[in-house]
Structure formats: C-alpha cells, structure tokens
Amino acid sequence: MTNTNIKNYVLFFIFISCSTLFAQSDIEQIISVRNASNKAIKAFDNVLSSSFLTDDILITTGAGTLLTGKEALNTYINNSNGANTMYFVRTPDEINVNTSRGLAWESGIWKGYDINKSDRVIVQGKYSAMWTKASGKWLIKSQLFVTLE
C-alpha cells in the first residue's frame, strides 16, 4: 500500500467514524423537529410551523375541536384577525419509534402562554402526537391536546 492509499484509507475511516458519531437517532431527530416547531410557534411563524406537519394533519385542540389539514389549522389560528397573542410549548415525556414502519408516538405536556398577559402559563394539559417518516424526514401527522388546567 502506498502512502497515498494509506492517507486515503485513514481519511475515509475518519469520515465514516465521524458521520456515525454525529448521525442523529430517530428520537433525536424528532426532538430536534419538536424544538424547532416550538420556536416557530413562539415566533408566530405559521409558515415555518406548518413545514413540520403533513398536509393532511389531524389536530384535536385542547377544547376538543377537530381540525383536518394545514389550511383548516391556519384558518383556526388566524381566526383572531391577526391578533393572536397565544403560543404553545410542547415538552415530550415519551417518544417511541417503529423504524420499520416509519412511525413514532410522542406524548408529554403542553403549556400555553399569552405574550400580552405575562410569562406565566395561562393554560396547560397533556398531548400526544403521531409522527411519520414517509417523506424521508420526520413530520407530525396527528396531534391530540387535552386541556387539564
């Protein structure tokens, strides 16, 4: 083996080792998307927030309203004529992944804040989410929120 071949082999080995080391697990990917989604919602960036959802998203709001699809969700959010001051943070307690089916289950707590009232929680409860990786990246397919406080 020549020095050039050895250097190429070493560089290849380092590349493979680093990509394995820095590759995110499915759970880490879901947590990353959840965090980005929380930030987008807090920034009232509905376009970015919608990018984390499937087109046919199903959402049951904390009060029990069923929303089907991104358009229905955006209409619901914008129903306040642009005066929406509420944002929500979802914090997972549990994430389970079925890699062979490209599906995941997430559950945790959600908290709602009103930027005009205070930095304290206004409303909160439990949530669950169904994730799909059918498109090659993790997206939220369904969410159920239940208001408990």
mmCIF file of N, CA and C in Angstrom:
data_model
loop_
_atom_site.group_PDB
_atom_site.id
_atom_site.type_symbol
_atom_site.label_atom_id
_atom_site.label_comp_id
_atom_site.label_asym_id
_atom_site.label_seq_id
_atom_site.Cartn_x
_atom_site.Cartn_y
_atom_site.Cartn_z
ATOM 1 N N MET A 1 0.848 -1.166 0.000
ATOM 2 C CA MET A 1 0.000 0.000 0.000
ATOM 3 C C MET A 1 0.900 1.237 0.000
ATOM 4 N N THR A 2 0.608 2.177 -0.872
ATOM 5 C CA THR A 2 1.397 3.403 -0.944
ATOM 6 C C THR A 2 0.951 4.372 0.138
ATOM 7 N N ASN A 3 1.777 5.382 0.349
ATOM 8 C CA ASN A 3 1.428 6.404 1.344
ATOM 9 C C ASN A 3 0.120 7.103 0.987
ATOM 10 N N THR A 4 -0.101 7.337 -0.300
ATOM 11 C CA THR A 4 -1.339 7.985 -0.738
ATOM 12 C C THR A 4 -2.538 7.112 -0.426
ATOM 13 N N ASN A 5 -2.418 5.817 -0.683
ATOM 14 C CA ASN A 5 -3.508 4.891 -0.374
ATOM 15 C C ASN A 5 -3.786 4.830 1.125
ATOM 16 N N ILE A 6 -2.716 4.845 1.903
ATOM 17 C CA ILE A 6 -2.884 4.805 3.362
ATOM 18 C C ILE A 6 -3.579 6.077 3.832
ATOM 19 N N LYS A 7 -3.154 7.242 3.307
ATOM 20 C CA LYS A 7 -3.797 8.504 3.683
ATOM 21 C C LYS A 7 -5.273 8.494 3.290
ATOM 22 N N ASN A 8 -5.574 8.006 2.092
ATOM 23 C CA ASN A 8 -6.972 7.939 1.652
ATOM 24 C C ASN A 8 -7.779 7.010 2.545
ATOM 25 N N TYR A 9 -7.194 5.882 2.921
ATOM 26 C CA TYR A 9 -7.866 4.931 3.799
ATOM 27 C C TYR A 9 -8.148 5.577 5.161
ATOM 28 N N VAL A 10 -7.143 6.270 5.718
ATOM 29 C CA VAL A 10 -7.296 6.917 7.023
ATOM 30 C C VAL A 10 -8.371 7.998 6.940
ATOM 31 N N LEU A 11 -8.346 8.827 5.890
ATOM 32 C CA LEU A 11 -9.356 9.862 5.725
ATOM 33 C C LEU A 11 -10.754 9.267 5.588
ATOM 34 N N PHE A 12 -10.864 8.173 4.827
ATOM 35 C CA PHE A 12 -12.152 7.505 4.670
ATOM 36 C C PHE A 12 -12.643 6.979 6.016
ATOM 37 N N PHE A 13 -11.760 6.365 6.781
ATOM 38 C CA PHE A 13 -12.109 5.831 8.090
ATOM 39 C C PHE A 13 -12.574 6.942 9.028
ATOM 40 N N ILE A 14 -11.867 8.072 9.028
ATOM 41 C CA ILE A 14 -12.246 9.202 9.874
ATOM 42 C C ILE A 14 -13.610 9.732 9.454
ATOM 43 N N PHE A 15 -13.850 9.845 8.130
ATOM 44 C CA PHE A 15 -15.128 10.330 7.627
ATOM 45 C C PHE A 15 -16.271 9.425 8.082
ATOM 46 N N ILE A 16 -16.116 8.119 7.914
ATOM 47 C CA ILE A 16 -17.156 7.157 8.315
ATOM 48 C C ILE A 16 -17.368 7.213 9.822
ATOM 49 N N SER A 17 -16.302 7.278 10.589
ATOM 50 C CA SER A 17 -16.424 7.331 12.048
ATOM 51 C C SER A 17 -17.147 8.591 12.495
ATOM 52 N N CYS A 18 -16.812 9.727 11.897
ATOM 53 C CA CYS A 18 -17.448 10.988 12.275
ATOM 54 C C CYS A 18 -18.912 11.004 11.871
ATOM 55 N N SER A 19 -19.235 10.502 10.664
ATOM 56 C CA SER A 19 -20.641 10.518 10.272
ATOM 57 C C SER A 19 -21.466 9.606 11.150
ATOM 58 N N THR A 20 -20.915 8.506 11.595
ATOM 59 C CA THR A 20 -21.640 7.630 12.515
ATOM 60 C C THR A 20 -21.774 8.307 13.875
ATOM 61 N N LEU A 21 -20.720 8.959 14.306
ATOM 62 C CA LEU A 21 -20.715 9.622 15.601
ATOM 63 C C LEU A 21 -21.739 10.746 15.651
ATOM 64 N N PHE A 22 -21.853 11.509 14.562
ATOM 65 C CA PHE A 22 -22.717 12.673 14.562
ATOM 66 C C PHE A 22 -24.100 12.422 13.965
ATOM 67 N N ALA A 23 -24.368 11.225 13.503
ATOM 68 C CA ALA A 23 -25.691 10.912 12.960
ATOM 69 C C ALA A 23 -26.711 10.931 14.094
ATOM 70 N N GLN A 24 -27.840 11.567 13.841
ATOM 71 C CA GLN A 24 -28.880 11.633 14.863
ATOM 72 C C GLN A 24 -29.749 10.387 14.805
ATOM 73 N N SER A 25 -30.109 9.897 15.967
ATOM 74 C CA SER A 25 -31.076 8.808 16.027
ATOM 75 C C SER A 25 -32.442 9.365 15.650
ATOM 76 N N ASP A 26 -33.393 8.487 15.398
ATOM 77 C CA ASP A 26 -34.753 8.930 15.082
ATOM 78 C C ASP A 26 -35.335 9.755 16.220
ATOM 79 N N ILE A 27 -35.112 9.343 17.443
ATOM 80 C CA ILE A 27 -35.635 10.089 18.591
ATOM 81 C C ILE A 27 -35.003 11.471 18.659
ATOM 82 N N GLU A 28 -33.704 11.556 18.422
ATOM 83 C CA GLU A 28 -33.033 12.860 18.422
ATOM 84 C C GLU A 28 -33.569 13.750 17.298
ATOM 85 N N GLN A 29 -33.859 13.154 16.139
ATOM 86 C CA GLN A 29 -34.425 13.924 15.033
ATOM 87 C C GLN A 29 -35.804 14.475 15.407
ATOM 88 N N ILE A 30 -36.629 13.646 16.025
ATOM 89 C CA ILE A 30 -37.965 14.077 16.439
ATOM 90 C C ILE A 30 -37.866 15.192 17.478
ATOM 91 N N ILE A 31 -36.987 15.046 18.438
ATOM 92 C CA ILE A 31 -36.799 16.095 19.451
ATOM 93 C C ILE A 31 -36.329 17.388 18.788
ATOM 94 N N SER A 32 -35.451 17.278 17.829
ATOM 95 C CA SER A 32 -34.965 18.459 17.110
ATOM 96 C C SER A 32 -36.100 19.158 16.356
ATOM 97 N N VAL A 33 -36.939 18.381 15.681
ATOM 98 C CA VAL A 33 -38.081 18.957 14.969
ATOM 99 C C VAL A 33 -39.066 19.567 15.966
ATOM 100 N N ARG A 34 -39.307 18.888 17.074
ATOM 101 C CA ARG A 34 -40.228 19.415 18.095
ATOM 102 C C ARG A 34 -39.715 20.758 18.618
ATOM 103 N N ASN A 35 -38.415 20.836 18.907
ATOM 104 C CA ASN A 35 -37.844 22.092 19.400
ATOM 105 C C ASN A 35 -37.971 23.211 18.363
ATOM 106 N N ALA A 36 -37.701 22.886 17.104
ATOM 107 C CA ALA A 36 -37.837 23.881 16.032
ATOM 108 C C ALA A 36 -39.294 24.310 15.875
ATOM 109 N N SER A 37 -40.208 23.371 16.020
ATOM 110 C CA SER A 37 -41.632 23.671 15.936
ATOM 111 C C SER A 37 -42.057 24.603 17.073
ATOM 112 N N ASN A 38 -41.595 24.323 18.284
ATOM 113 C CA ASN A 38 -41.898 25.186 19.426
ATOM 114 C C ASN A 38 -41.393 26.608 19.185
ATOM 115 N N LYS A 39 -40.172 26.725 18.662
ATOM 116 C CA LYS A 39 -39.600 28.051 18.391
ATOM 117 C C LYS A 39 -40.410 28.789 17.323
ATOM 118 N N ALA A 40 -40.826 28.078 16.274
ATOM 119 C CA ALA A 40 -41.612 28.705 15.208
ATOM 120 C C ALA A 40 -42.960 29.188 15.732
ATOM 121 N N ILE A 41 -43.595 28.384 16.579
ATOM 122 C CA ILE A 41 -44.887 28.782 17.150
ATOM 123 C C ILE A 41 -44.712 30.001 18.054
ATOM 124 N N LYS A 42 -43.662 30.005 18.870
ATOM 125 C CA LYS A 42 -43.413 31.146 19.761
ATOM 126 C C LYS A 42 -43.132 32.420 18.960
ATOM 127 N N ALA A 43 -42.522 32.271 17.781
ATOM 128 C CA ALA A 43 -42.226 33.419 16.917
ATOM 129 C C ALA A 43 -43.411 33.790 16.026
ATOM 130 N N PHE A 44 -44.530 33.061 16.153
ATOM 131 C CA PHE A 44 -45.725 33.263 15.329
ATOM 132 C C PHE A 44 -45.414 33.123 13.839
ATOM 133 N N ASP A 45 -44.485 32.207 13.526
ATOM 134 C CA ASP A 45 -44.104 31.926 12.138
ATOM 135 C C ASP A 45 -44.917 30.718 11.668
ATOM 136 N N ASN A 46 -46.140 30.977 11.195
ATOM 137 C CA ASN A 46 -47.042 29.889 10.802
ATOM 138 C C ASN A 46 -46.540 29.111 9.599
ATOM 139 N N VAL A 47 -45.817 29.771 8.699
ATOM 140 C CA VAL A 47 -45.279 29.078 7.523
ATOM 141 C C VAL A 47 -44.237 28.047 7.966
ATOM 142 N N LEU A 48 -43.297 28.458 8.804
ATOM 143 C CA LEU A 48 -42.284 27.533 9.296
ATOM 144 C C LEU A 48 -42.925 26.447 10.147
ATOM 145 N N SER A 49 -43.835 26.838 11.018
ATOM 146 C CA SER A 49 -44.515 25.868 11.878
ATOM 147 C C SER A 49 -45.229 24.801 11.049
ATOM 148 N N SER A 50 -45.886 25.217 9.967
ATOM 149 C CA SER A 50 -46.597 24.270 9.099
ATOM 150 C C SER A 50 -45.658 23.314 8.378
ATOM 151 N N SER A 51 -44.412 23.712 8.197
ATOM 152 C CA SER A 51 -43.463 22.855 7.478
ATOM 153 C C SER A 51 -43.120 21.584 8.253
ATOM 154 N N PHE A 52 -43.465 21.535 9.519
ATOM 155 C CA PHE A 52 -43.191 20.361 10.344
ATOM 156 C C PHE A 52 -44.378 19.396 10.376
ATOM 157 N N LEU A 53 -45.434 19.712 9.604
ATOM 158 C CA LEU A 53 -46.669 18.930 9.599
ATOM 159 C C LEU A 53 -46.898 18.299 8.233
ATOM 160 N N THR A 54 -47.597 17.159 8.224
ATOM 161 C CA THR A 54 -48.035 16.602 6.947
ATOM 162 C C THR A 54 -49.183 17.472 6.429
ATOM 163 N N ASP A 55 -49.425 17.434 5.115
ATOM 164 C CA ASP A 55 -50.515 18.238 4.542
ATOM 165 C C ASP A 55 -51.870 17.842 5.111
ATOM 166 N N ASP A 56 -52.027 16.545 5.429
ATOM 167 C CA ASP A 56 -53.310 16.047 5.934
ATOM 168 C C ASP A 56 -53.341 15.927 7.460
ATOM 169 N N ILE A 57 -52.600 16.793 8.143
ATOM 170 C CA ILE A 57 -52.510 16.777 9.601
ATOM 171 C C ILE A 57 -53.905 16.735 10.241
ATOM 172 N N LEU A 58 -54.028 15.979 11.303
ATOM 173 C CA LEU A 58 -55.242 15.948 12.124
ATOM 174 C C LEU A 58 -54.878 16.501 13.493
ATOM 175 N N ILE A 59 -55.625 17.499 13.946
ATOM 176 C CA ILE A 59 -55.356 18.086 15.257
ATOM 177 C C ILE A 59 -56.669 18.182 16.022
ATOM 178 N N THR A 60 -56.646 17.683 17.250
ATOM 179 C CA THR A 60 -57.755 17.900 18.170
ATOM 180 C C THR A 60 -57.258 18.906 19.194
ATOM 181 N N THR A 61 -57.883 20.086 19.221
ATOM 182 C CA THR A 61 -57.456 21.146 20.127
ATOM 183 C C THR A 61 -57.770 20.773 21.573
ATOM 184 N N GLY A 62 -57.224 21.544 22.488
ATOM 185 C CA GLY A 62 -57.440 21.297 23.914
ATOM 186 C C GLY A 62 -58.890 21.344 24.331
ATOM 187 N N ALA A 63 -59.719 22.038 23.558
ATOM 188 C CA ALA A 63 -61.151 22.126 23.856
ATOM 189 C C ALA A 63 -61.963 21.103 23.071
ATOM 190 N N GLY A 64 -61.301 20.293 22.224
ATOM 191 C CA GLY A 64 -61.988 19.230 21.509
ATOM 192 C C GLY A 64 -62.356 19.522 20.072
ATOM 193 N N THR A 65 -61.951 20.654 19.521
ATOM 194 C CA THR A 65 -62.227 20.966 18.124
ATOM 195 C C THR A 65 -61.301 20.145 17.232
ATOM 196 N N LEU A 66 -61.877 19.464 16.234
ATOM 197 C CA LEU A 66 -61.085 18.658 15.305
ATOM 198 C C LEU A 66 -60.764 19.485 14.068
ATOM 199 N N LEU A 67 -59.489 19.575 13.747
ATOM 200 C CA LEU A 67 -59.019 20.292 12.563
ATOM 201 C C LEU A 67 -58.373 19.287 11.616
ATOM 202 N N THR A 68 -58.730 19.378 10.335
ATOM 203 C CA THR A 68 -58.205 18.453 9.333
ATOM 204 C C THR A 68 -57.467 19.241 8.264
ATOM 205 N N GLY A 69 -56.155 19.063 8.182
ATOM 206 C CA GLY A 69 -55.347 19.693 7.156
ATOM 207 C C GLY A 69 -54.744 21.016 7.590
ATOM 208 N N LYS A 70 -53.651 21.379 6.899
ATOM 209 C CA LYS A 70 -52.942 22.619 7.214
ATOM 210 C C LYS A 70 -53.817 23.850 7.018
ATOM 211 N N GLU A 71 -54.647 23.846 5.971
ATOM 212 C CA GLU A 71 -55.494 25.008 5.695
ATOM 213 C C GLU A 71 -56.466 25.256 6.849
ATOM 214 N N ALA A 72 -57.082 24.204 7.355
ATOM 215 C CA ALA A 72 -58.008 24.345 8.489
ATOM 216 C C ALA A 72 -57.267 24.837 9.730
ATOM 217 N N LEU A 73 -56.057 24.350 9.944
ATOM 218 C CA LEU A 73 -55.265 24.798 11.089
ATOM 219 C C LEU A 73 -54.935 26.279 10.960
ATOM 220 N N ASN A 74 -54.491 26.700 9.784
ATOM 221 C CA ASN A 74 -54.149 28.108 9.581
ATOM 222 C C ASN A 74 -55.369 29.011 9.736
ATOM 223 N N THR A 75 -56.525 28.561 9.255
ATOM 224 C CA THR A 75 -57.761 29.327 9.432
ATOM 225 C C THR A 75 -58.087 29.457 10.913
ATOM 226 N N TYR A 76 -57.950 28.368 11.654
ATOM 227 C CA TYR A 76 -58.217 28.366 13.098
ATOM 228 C C TYR A 76 -57.276 29.334 13.822
ATOM 229 N N ILE A 77 -55.989 29.285 13.472
ATOM 230 C CA ILE A 77 -55.001 30.158 14.114
ATOM 231 C C ILE A 77 -55.267 31.620 13.775
ATOM 232 N N ASN A 78 -55.588 31.893 12.519
ATOM 233 C CA ASN A 78 -55.768 33.269 12.058
ATOM 234 C C ASN A 78 -57.178 33.797 12.269
ATOM 235 N N ASN A 79 -58.046 33.021 12.900
ATOM 236 C CA ASN A 79 -59.423 33.425 13.135
ATOM 237 C C ASN A 79 -59.525 34.688 13.989
ATOM 238 N N SER A 80 -58.438 35.025 14.682
ATOM 239 C CA SER A 80 -58.444 36.205 15.550
ATOM 240 C C SER A 80 -58.043 37.465 14.783
ATOM 241 N N ASN A 81 -58.113 37.418 13.441
ATOM 242 C CA ASN A 81 -57.788 38.576 12.594
ATOM 243 C C ASN A 81 -56.385 39.118 12.845
ATOM 244 N N GLY A 82 -55.432 38.206 12.995
ATOM 245 C CA GLY A 82 -54.044 38.617 13.172
ATOM 246 C C GLY A 82 -53.701 39.076 14.574
ATOM 247 N N ALA A 83 -54.650 39.010 15.498
ATOM 248 C CA ALA A 83 -54.411 39.486 16.855
ATOM 249 C C ALA A 83 -54.036 38.348 17.803
ATOM 250 N N ASN A 84 -53.635 37.208 17.260
ATOM 251 C CA ASN A 84 -53.290 36.063 18.089
ATOM 252 C C ASN A 84 -52.052 36.376 18.935
ATOM 253 N N THR A 85 -52.193 36.265 20.240
ATOM 254 C CA THR A 85 -51.073 36.530 21.143
ATOM 255 C C THR A 85 -50.691 35.300 21.959
ATOM 256 N N MET A 86 -51.314 34.153 21.643
ATOM 257 C CA MET A 86 -51.023 32.907 22.361
ATOM 258 C C MET A 86 -49.990 32.089 21.602
ATOM 259 N N TYR A 87 -49.085 31.492 22.364
ATOM 260 C CA TYR A 87 -48.194 30.489 21.792
ATOM 261 C C TYR A 87 -48.128 29.302 22.738
ATOM 262 N N PHE A 88 -47.709 28.168 22.198
ATOM 263 C CA PHE A 88 -47.746 26.917 22.948
ATOM 264 C C PHE A 88 -46.399 26.217 22.873
ATOM 265 N N VAL A 89 -46.022 25.582 23.977
ATOM 266 C CA VAL A 89 -44.774 24.822 24.047
ATOM 267 C C VAL A 89 -45.130 23.391 24.412
ATOM 268 N N ARG A 90 -44.680 22.459 23.600
ATOM 269 C CA ARG A 90 -44.882 21.036 23.876
ATOM 270 C C ARG A 90 -43.561 20.450 24.376
ATOM 271 N N THR A 91 -43.632 19.714 25.482
ATOM 272 C CA THR A 91 -42.449 19.097 26.076
ATOM 273 C C THR A 91 -42.682 17.592 26.178
ATOM 274 N N PRO A 92 -41.947 16.810 25.384
ATOM 275 C CA PRO A 92 -42.164 15.364 25.393
ATOM 276 C C PRO A 92 -41.708 14.697 26.695
ATOM 277 N N ASP A 93 -42.504 13.728 27.126
ATOM 278 C CA ASP A 93 -42.137 12.840 28.231
ATOM 279 C C ASP A 93 -41.695 11.483 27.686
ATOM 280 N N GLU A 94 -42.249 11.121 26.539
ATOM 281 C CA GLU A 94 -42.025 9.783 25.976
ATOM 282 C C GLU A 94 -42.054 9.863 24.449
ATOM 283 N N ILE A 95 -41.103 9.167 23.819
ATOM 284 C CA ILE A 95 -41.095 9.017 22.364
ATOM 285 C C ILE A 95 -40.752 7.565 22.059
ATOM 286 N N ASN A 96 -41.601 6.915 21.283
ATOM 287 C CA ASN A 96 -41.360 5.540 20.833
ATOM 288 C C ASN A 96 -41.346 5.527 19.314
ATOM 289 N N VAL A 97 -40.391 4.803 18.730
ATOM 290 C CA VAL A 97 -40.225 4.787 17.277
ATOM 291 C C VAL A 97 -40.322 3.365 16.754
ATOM 292 N N ASN A 98 -41.066 3.193 15.663
ATOM 293 C CA ASN A 98 -41.095 1.946 14.903
ATOM 294 C C ASN A 98 -40.400 2.252 13.577
ATOM 295 N N THR A 99 -39.107 1.952 13.506
ATOM 296 C CA THR A 99 -38.319 2.317 12.324
ATOM 297 C C THR A 99 -38.779 1.583 11.075
ATOM 298 N N SER A 100 -39.227 0.339 11.214
ATOM 299 C CA SER A 100 -39.638 -0.411 10.023
ATOM 300 C C SER A 100 -40.905 0.155 9.392
ATOM 301 N N ARG A 101 -41.761 0.759 10.172
ATOM 302 C CA ARG A 101 -42.987 1.367 9.645
ATOM 303 C C ARG A 101 -42.846 2.873 9.417
ATOM 304 N N GLY A 102 -41.764 3.468 9.926
ATOM 305 C CA GLY A 102 -41.583 4.908 9.788
ATOM 306 C C GLY A 102 -42.615 5.690 10.570
ATOM 307 N N LEU A 103 -42.962 5.191 11.759
ATOM 308 C CA LEU A 103 -43.953 5.839 12.614
ATOM 309 C C LEU A 103 -43.377 6.039 14.013
ATOM 310 N N ALA A 104 -43.866 7.061 14.693
ATOM 311 C CA ALA A 104 -43.433 7.303 16.069
ATOM 312 C C ALA A 104 -44.594 7.862 16.877
ATOM 313 N N TRP A 105 -44.520 7.629 18.175
ATOM 314 C CA TRP A 105 -45.503 8.109 19.144
ATOM 315 C C TRP A 105 -44.765 9.034 20.106
ATOM 316 N N GLU A 106 -45.352 10.178 20.357
ATOM 317 C CA GLU A 106 -44.797 11.128 21.321
ATOM 318 C C GLU A 106 -45.912 11.527 22.275
ATOM 319 N N SER A 107 -45.583 11.662 23.536
ATOM 320 C CA SER A 107 -46.558 12.184 24.497
ATOM 321 C C SER A 107 -45.833 13.063 25.497
ATOM 322 N N GLY A 108 -46.580 13.989 26.078
ATOM 323 C CA GLY A 108 -45.970 14.887 27.046
ATOM 324 C C GLY A 108 -46.952 15.922 27.531
ATOM 325 N N ILE A 109 -46.411 17.062 27.956
ATOM 326 C CA ILE A 109 -47.241 18.149 28.445
ATOM 327 C C ILE A 109 -47.130 19.343 27.491
ATOM 328 N N TRP A 110 -48.198 20.115 27.402
ATOM 329 C CA TRP A 110 -48.172 21.357 26.637
ATOM 330 C C TRP A 110 -48.582 22.491 27.555
ATOM 331 N N LYS A 111 -48.026 23.654 27.274
ATOM 332 C CA LYS A 111 -48.330 24.851 28.051
ATOM 333 C C LYS A 111 -48.598 25.993 27.094
ATOM 334 N N GLY A 112 -49.623 26.784 27.411
ATOM 335 C CA GLY A 112 -49.977 27.941 26.600
ATOM 336 C C GLY A 112 -49.668 29.235 27.327
ATOM 337 N N TYR A 113 -49.118 30.181 26.576
ATOM 338 C CA TYR A 113 -48.726 31.486 27.109
ATOM 339 C C TYR A 113 -49.373 32.589 26.278
ATOM 340 N N ASP A 114 -49.665 33.703 26.913
ATOM 341 C CA ASP A 114 -50.165 34.883 26.209
ATOM 342 C C ASP A 114 -49.137 35.988 26.385
ATOM 343 N N ILE A 115 -48.533 36.425 25.278
ATOM 344 C CA ILE A 115 -47.447 37.402 25.362
ATOM 345 C C ILE A 115 -47.893 38.745 25.928
ATOM 346 N N ASN A 116 -49.194 39.033 25.885
ATOM 347 C CA ASN A 116 -49.700 40.308 26.409
ATOM 348 C C ASN A 116 -50.047 40.262 27.888
ATOM 349 N N LYS A 117 -50.088 39.073 28.471
ATOM 350 C CA LYS A 117 -50.518 38.974 29.869
ATOM 351 C C LYS A 117 -49.333 38.813 30.818
ATOM 352 N N SER A 118 -48.470 37.852 30.559
ATOM 353 C CA SER A 118 -47.299 37.631 31.413
ATOM 354 C C SER A 118 -46.488 36.491 30.812
ATOM 355 N N ASP A 119 -45.427 36.140 31.501
ATOM 356 C CA ASP A 119 -44.638 34.993 31.061
ATOM 357 C C ASP A 119 -45.047 33.724 31.810
ATOM 358 N N ARG A 120 -46.169 33.802 32.520
ATOM 359 C CA ARG A 120 -46.684 32.632 33.236
ATOM 360 C C ARG A 120 -47.618 31.824 32.349
ATOM 361 N N VAL A 121 -47.745 30.550 32.659
ATOM 362 C CA VAL A 121 -48.626 29.654 31.917
ATOM 363 C C VAL A 121 -50.073 30.093 32.112
ATOM 364 N N ILE A 122 -50.815 30.185 31.007
ATOM 365 C CA ILE A 122 -52.230 30.567 31.033
ATOM 366 C C ILE A 122 -53.115 29.324 31.040
ATOM 367 N N VAL A 123 -52.700 28.318 30.270
ATOM 368 C CA VAL A 123 -53.460 27.083 30.113
ATOM 369 C C VAL A 123 -52.459 25.958 29.843
ATOM 370 N N GLN A 124 -52.821 24.736 30.245
ATOM 371 C CA GLN A 124 -51.904 23.608 30.013
ATOM 372 C C GLN A 124 -52.643 22.284 30.053
ATOM 373 N N GLY A 125 -51.935 21.249 29.636
ATOM 374 C CA GLY A 125 -52.526 19.918 29.642
ATOM 375 C C GLY A 125 -51.568 18.869 29.111
ATOM 376 N N LYS A 126 -52.139 17.786 28.642
ATOM 377 C CA LYS A 126 -51.371 16.667 28.079
ATOM 378 C C LYS A 126 -51.586 16.630 26.569
ATOM 379 N N TYR A 127 -50.623 16.044 25.861
ATOM 380 C CA TYR A 127 -50.769 15.887 24.420
ATOM 381 C C TYR A 127 -50.146 14.571 23.986
ATOM 382 N N SER A 128 -50.543 14.147 22.808
ATOM 383 C CA SER A 128 -49.882 13.025 22.146
ATOM 384 C C SER A 128 -49.762 13.388 20.673
ATOM 385 N N ALA A 129 -48.761 12.822 20.033
ATOM 386 C CA ALA A 129 -48.524 13.108 18.621
ATOM 387 C C ALA A 129 -48.112 11.843 17.897
ATOM 388 N N MET A 130 -48.568 11.722 16.668
ATOM 389 C CA MET A 130 -48.155 10.646 15.768
ATOM 390 C C MET A 130 -47.226 11.269 14.725
ATOM 391 N N TRP A 131 -46.072 10.668 14.552
ATOM 392 C CA TRP A 131 -45.086 11.135 13.585
ATOM 393 C C TRP A 131 -44.971 10.125 12.454
ATOM 394 N N THR A 132 -44.636 10.611 11.262
ATOM 395 C CA THR A 132 -44.388 9.730 10.122
ATOM 396 C C THR A 132 -43.095 10.157 9.433
ATOM 397 N N LYS A 133 -42.404 9.178 8.902
ATOM 398 C CA LYS A 133 -41.177 9.446 8.158
ATOM 399 C C LYS A 133 -41.349 9.007 6.708
ATOM 400 N N ALA A 134 -42.587 8.975 6.224
ATOM 401 C CA ALA A 134 -42.887 8.514 4.862
ATOM 402 C C ALA A 134 -42.197 9.377 3.813
ATOM 403 N N SER A 135 -42.005 10.656 4.099
ATOM 404 C CA SER A 135 -41.388 11.573 3.136
ATOM 405 C C SER A 135 -39.866 11.563 3.226
ATOM 406 N N GLY A 136 -39.298 10.777 4.139
ATOM 407 C CA GLY A 136 -37.852 10.744 4.327
ATOM 408 C C GLY A 136 -37.386 11.589 5.500
ATOM 409 N N LYS A 137 -38.294 12.430 6.018
ATOM 410 C CA LYS A 137 -37.980 13.201 7.220
ATOM 411 C C LYS A 137 -39.179 13.112 8.161
ATOM 412 N N TRP A 138 -38.931 13.262 9.440
ATOM 413 C CA TRP A 138 -39.995 13.144 10.433
ATOM 414 C C TRP A 138 -40.924 14.349 10.378
ATOM 415 N N LEU A 139 -42.220 14.079 10.216
ATOM 416 C CA LEU A 139 -43.261 15.099 10.213
ATOM 417 C C LEU A 139 -44.380 14.668 11.153
ATOM 418 N N ILE A 140 -45.081 15.641 11.704
ATOM 419 C CA ILE A 140 -46.203 15.360 12.594
ATOM 420 C C ILE A 140 -47.438 15.097 11.743
ATOM 421 N N LYS A 141 -48.061 13.933 11.951
ATOM 422 C CA LYS A 141 -49.247 13.530 11.193
ATOM 423 C C LYS A 141 -50.536 13.789 11.967
ATOM 424 N N SER A 142 -50.439 13.728 13.301
ATOM 425 C CA SER A 142 -51.634 13.876 14.116
ATOM 426 C C SER A 142 -51.229 14.342 15.510
ATOM 427 N N GLN A 143 -52.066 15.214 16.109
ATOM 428 C CA GLN A 143 -51.828 15.656 17.483
ATOM 429 C C GLN A 143 -53.163 15.745 18.219
ATOM 430 N N LEU A 144 -53.142 15.322 19.455
ATOM 431 C CA LEU A 144 -54.304 15.397 20.335
ATOM 432 C C LEU A 144 -53.889 16.162 21.579
ATOM 433 N N PHE A 145 -54.595 17.249 21.863
ATOM 434 C CA PHE A 145 -54.334 18.052 23.046
ATOM 435 C C PHE A 145 -55.543 17.976 23.971
ATOM 436 N N VAL A 146 -55.283 17.865 25.273
ATOM 437 C CA VAL A 146 -56.355 17.874 26.256
ATOM 438 C C VAL A 146 -55.999 18.924 27.297
ATOM 439 N N THR A 147 -56.893 19.908 27.464
ATOM 440 C CA THR A 147 -56.687 20.957 28.459
ATOM 441 C C THR A 147 -57.048 20.404 29.828
ATOM 442 N N LEU A 148 -56.095 20.484 30.754
ATOM 443 C CA LEU A 148 -56.333 19.961 32.108
ATOM 444 C C LEU A 148 -56.281 21.057 33.167
ATOM 445 N N GLU A 149 -55.692 22.183 32.864
ATOM 446 C CA GLU A 149 -55.631 23.299 33.817
ATOM 447 C C GLU A 149 -55.786 24.610 33.074
#
